[in-house]
């Protein structure tokens, strides 16, 4: 669905609710830290937990939320599951957010 159709009166309510749900995912600092850490390179849960100094179960819980929301993707490499940003849009959202925050500092 393109932007014009997404915001047509018959679709606007649903589209804006989905947008609000997307932004809710950025309302948790742990999820934001995970997303930011995946900008550099894909990682498995152990590497993310070690890098962020957060317990592996806490990281796994947040990864499930991020995956469900479509912000991250996962691939299996042997026994490891590797997580990455879902697409360039996620990187753009993070970068624009950072630019906005840096303007106010």
Coordinates of N, CA and C in Angstrom, one line a residue:
X1 N 0.9 -1.2 0.0 CA 0.0 0.0 0.0 C 0.9 1.2 0.0
X2 N 0.6 2.2 -0.9 CA 1.4 3.4 -0.9 C 0.9 4.4 0.1
X3 N 1.7 5.4 0.3 CA 1.4 6.4 1.4 C 0.0 7.1 1.2
X4 N -0.3 7.4 -0.1 CA -1.6 8.1 -0.4 C -2.8 7.1 0.0
X5 N -2.7 5.9 -0.3 CA -3.8 4.9 0.0 C -3.8 4.6 1.5
X6 N -2.6 4.6 2.1 CA -2.5 4.3 3.6 C -3.2 5.4 4.4
X7 N -3.2 6.6 3.9 CA -3.8 7.7 4.7 C -5.1 8.1 4.1
X8 N -5.7 7.4 3.2 CA -7.0 7.6 2.7 C -8.0 7.4 3.9
X9 N -9.1 8.2 3.9 CA -10.0 8.1 5.1 C -10.3 6.7 5.5
X10 N -10.5 5.8 4.6 CA -10.9 4.4 5.0 C -9.8 3.6 5.6
X11 N -8.5 4.0 5.4 CA -7.4 3.3 5.9 C -6.6 4.1 7.0
X12 N -6.9 5.4 7.2 CA -6.1 6.2 8.0 C -6.0 5.8 9.5
X13 N -7.1 5.4 10.0 CA -7.1 5.0 11.4 C -6.2 3.8 11.7
X14 N -6.4 2.8 10.8 CA -5.5 1.6 10.9 C -4.0 1.9 10.7
X15 N -3.8 2.7 9.7 CA -2.4 3.1 9.4 C -1.7 3.8 10.6
X16 N -2.4 4.8 11.1 CA -1.9 5.6 12.2 C -1.7 4.8 13.5
X17 N -2.6 3.8 13.7 CA -2.5 2.9 14.9 C -1.2 2.1 14.7
X18 N -1.0 1.6 13.5 CA 0.2 0.8 13.2 C 1.5 1.6 13.4
X19 N 1.4 2.9 13.0 CA 2.6 3.8 13.2 C 2.8 4.0 14.6
X20 N 1.8 4.2 15.4 CA 1.9 4.3 16.9 C 2.6 3.1 17.5
X21 N 2.2 1.9 17.0 CA 2.7 0.6 17.5 C 4.2 0.6 17.1
X22 N 4.6 1.0 16.0 CA 6.0 1.0 15.5 C 6.8 1.9 16.5
X23 N 6.3 3.1 16.8 CA 7.1 4.0 17.6 C 7.1 3.5 19.1
X24 N 6.2 2.7 19.5 CA 6.2 2.2 20.9 C 7.5 1.3 21.1
X25 N 7.9 0.7 20.0 CA 9.1 -0.2 20.1 C 10.3 0.6 20.3
X26 N 10.3 1.9 20.0 CA 11.5 2.8 20.3 C 11.3 3.4 21.7
X27 N 10.3 3.1 22.4 CA 10.1 3.7 23.7 C 10.8 2.9 24.8
X28 N 11.5 1.9 24.5 CA 12.2 1.1 25.5 C 13.7 1.2 25.3
X29 N 14.4 1.6 26.3 CA 15.9 1.9 26.0 C 16.6 0.6 25.7
X30 N 16.2 -0.5 26.2 CA 16.9 -1.7 25.9 C 16.7 -2.1 24.4
X31 N 15.5 -1.9 23.9 CA 15.3 -2.2 22.5 C 16.1 -1.2 21.6
X32 N 16.1 0.0 22.0 CA 16.9 1.0 21.2 C 18.4 0.7 21.2
X33 N 18.9 0.3 22.4 CA 20.3 -0.1 22.4 C 20.6 -1.3 21.5
X34 N 19.7 -2.3 21.5 CA 19.8 -3.5 20.7 C 19.8 -3.1 19.2
X35 N 18.9 -2.2 18.8 CA 18.8 -1.8 17.4 C 20.1 -1.0 17.0
X36 N 20.5 -0.2 17.9 CA 21.7 0.6 17.7 C 22.9 -0.3 17.5
X37 N 23.0 -1.3 18.3 CA 24.1 -2.2 18.2 C 24.1 -3.0 16.9
X38 N 23.0 -3.2 16.4 CA 22.9 -4.0 15.1 C 23.1 -3.1 13.9
X39 N 23.3 -1.8 14.1 CA 23.6 -1.0 12.9 C 25.0 -1.4 12.4
X40 N 25.9 -1.6 13.3 CA 27.3 -1.9 12.8 C 27.4 -3.3 12.1
X41 N 26.8 -4.3 12.7 CA 26.9 -5.6 12.1 C 25.9 -6.6 12.7
X42 N 25.5 -7.6 12.0 CA 24.6 -8.6 12.6 C 25.3 -9.3 13.8
X43 N 24.5 -9.8 14.7 CA 25.1 -10.5 15.9 C 24.1 -11.5 16.4
X44 N 24.7 -12.5 17.2 CA 23.8 -13.4 17.9 C 23.5 -12.9 19.3
X45 N 22.6 -13.5 19.9 CA 22.1 -13.1 21.2 C 23.2 -12.9 22.3
X46 N 24.1 -13.9 22.3 CA 25.2 -13.9 23.2 C 26.1 -12.6 23.0
X47 N 26.4 -12.3 21.8 CA 27.2 -11.2 21.4 C 26.5 -9.9 21.8
X48 N 25.2 -9.8 21.6 CA 24.5 -8.6 21.9 C 24.5 -8.4 23.4
X49 N 24.2 -9.5 24.2 CA 24.2 -9.4 25.6 C 25.5 -9.0 26.2
X50 N 26.6 -9.5 25.6 CA 27.9 -9.2 26.1 C 28.2 -7.7 25.8
X51 N 27.9 -7.3 24.6 CA 28.2 -5.9 24.2 C 27.5 -4.9 25.0
X52 N 26.2 -5.2 25.3 CA 25.4 -4.2 26.0 C 25.4 -4.5 27.6
X53 N 26.0 -5.5 28.0 CA 26.1 -5.9 29.4 C 24.7 -6.0 30.0
X54 N 23.9 -6.8 29.3 CA 22.5 -7.1 29.7 C 22.4 -8.6 29.7
X55 N 21.6 -9.2 30.5 CA 21.4 -10.6 30.6 C 20.9 -11.2 29.3
X56 N 21.3 -12.4 29.0 CA 20.9 -13.0 27.7 C 19.4 -13.2 27.7
X57 N 18.7 -13.6 28.8 CA 17.3 -13.7 28.7 C 16.6 -12.4 28.5
X58 N 17.1 -11.3 29.0 CA 16.5 -10.0 28.8 C 16.7 -9.6 27.3
X59 N 17.8 -9.9 26.7 CA 18.0 -9.6 25.3 C 17.1 -10.4 24.5
X60 N 17.0 -11.7 24.8 CA 16.1 -12.6 24.0 C 14.7 -12.1 24.0
X61 N 14.2 -11.7 25.2 CA 12.9 -11.2 25.3 C 12.6 -10.0 24.4
X62 N 13.6 -9.0 24.4 CA 13.5 -7.8 23.6 C 13.6 -8.2 22.1
X63 N 14.5 -9.1 21.7 CA 14.6 -9.6 20.4 C 13.3 -10.1 19.8
X64 N 12.6 -10.8 20.6 CA 11.2 -11.4 20.2 C 10.3 -10.2 19.9
X65 N 10.3 -9.2 20.7 CA 9.4 -8.0 20.5 C 9.8 -7.3 19.2
X66 N 11.1 -7.1 19.0 CA 11.6 -6.4 17.8 C 11.3 -7.2 16.5
X67 N 11.5 -8.5 16.6 CA 11.2 -9.4 15.5 C 9.7 -9.3 15.1
X68 N 8.9 -9.4 16.1 CA 7.4 -9.4 15.9 C 7.0 -8.1 15.2
X69 N 7.7 -7.0 15.6 CA 7.3 -5.7 15.0 C 7.9 -5.5 13.7
X70 N 8.8 -6.4 13.2 CA 9.4 -6.3 11.9 C 10.6 -5.4 11.8
X71 N 11.1 -5.0 13.0 CA 12.3 -4.1 13.0 C 13.6 -4.9 12.8
X72 N 13.6 -6.2 13.2 CA 14.8 -7.0 13.0 C 14.5 -8.3 12.2
X73 N 15.5 -8.9 11.6 CA 15.4 -10.1 11.0 C 16.3 -11.1 11.6
X74 N 16.1 -12.4 11.4 CA 17.0 -13.4 11.9 C 17.3 -14.4 10.8
X75 N 18.5 -15.0 10.9 CA 18.9 -16.1 10.0 C 19.7 -17.1 10.9
X76 N 19.5 -18.3 10.5 CA 20.2 -19.4 11.3 C 21.5 -19.7 10.6
X77 N 22.6 -19.8 11.4 CA 23.9 -20.2 10.9 C 24.4 -21.3 11.8
X78 N 24.1 -22.5 11.4 CA 24.4 -23.7 12.2 C 23.5 -23.6 13.5
X79 N 24.1 -23.6 14.6 CA 23.3 -23.6 15.9 C 23.0 -22.2 16.3
X80 N 23.6 -21.2 15.7 CA 23.4 -19.8 16.0 C 22.3 -19.1 15.3
X81 N 21.6 -18.2 15.9 CA 20.6 -17.4 15.2 C 21.3 -16.0 15.2
X82 N 21.4 -15.4 14.0 CA 22.0 -14.1 13.8 C 20.9 -13.1 13.6
X83 N 21.0 -12.0 14.3 CA 20.0 -10.9 14.2 C 20.6 -9.7 13.5
X84 N 19.8 -9.1 12.7 CA 20.2 -7.9 11.9 C 19.0 -7.0 11.8
X85 N 19.2 -5.7 11.5 CA 18.1 -4.8 11.2 C 17.4 -5.3 10.0
X86 N 16.1 -5.2 10.0 CA 15.2 -5.7 9.0 C 15.5 -5.1 7.6
X87 N 15.7 -3.8 7.6 CA 15.9 -3.2 6.3 C 16.5 -1.8 6.5
X88 N 16.8 -1.1 5.5 CA 17.4 0.3 5.5 C 16.5 1.3 6.2
X89 N 15.2 1.0 6.2 CA 14.2 2.0 6.9 C 14.5 2.1 8.4
X90 N 14.8 0.9 9.0 CA 15.1 0.9 10.4 C 16.3 1.8 10.7
X91 N 17.4 1.6 9.9 CA 18.6 2.4 10.1 C 18.3 3.9 9.9
X92 N 17.4 4.2 9.0 CA 17.1 5.6 8.7 C 16.3 6.2 9.9
X93 N 15.4 5.4 10.5 CA 14.6 5.9 11.6 C 15.6 6.2 12.8
X94 N 16.5 5.3 13.0 CA 17.5 5.5 14.1 C 18.3 6.7 13.9
X95 N 18.8 6.8 12.6 CA 19.7 8.0 12.3 C 19.0 9.3 12.4
X96 N 17.7 9.4 12.0 CA 17.0 10.6 12.1 C 16.7 10.9 13.5
X97 N 16.4 9.9 14.3 CA 16.2 10.1 15.8 C 17.4 10.7 16.4
X98 N 18.6 10.1 16.1 CA 19.9 10.6 16.6 C 20.1 12.0 16.2
X99 N 19.9 12.4 15.0 CA 20.0 13.8 14.5 C 19.2 14.7 15.3
X100 N 17.9 14.3 15.6 CA 17.0 15.1 16.3 C 17.5 15.3 17.8
X101 N 17.9 14.2 18.4 CA 18.4 14.3 19.8 C 19.7 15.2 19.8
X102 N 20.6 15.1 18.9 CA 21.8 15.8 18.9 C 21.5 17.3 18.7
X103 N 20.5 17.7 17.9 CA 20.1 19.1 17.7 C 19.8 19.8 19.1
X104 N 19.2 19.0 20.0 CA 18.7 19.6 21.2 C 19.7 19.6 22.3
X105 N 20.9 19.0 22.1 CA 21.9 19.0 23.1 C 22.7 20.3 23.1

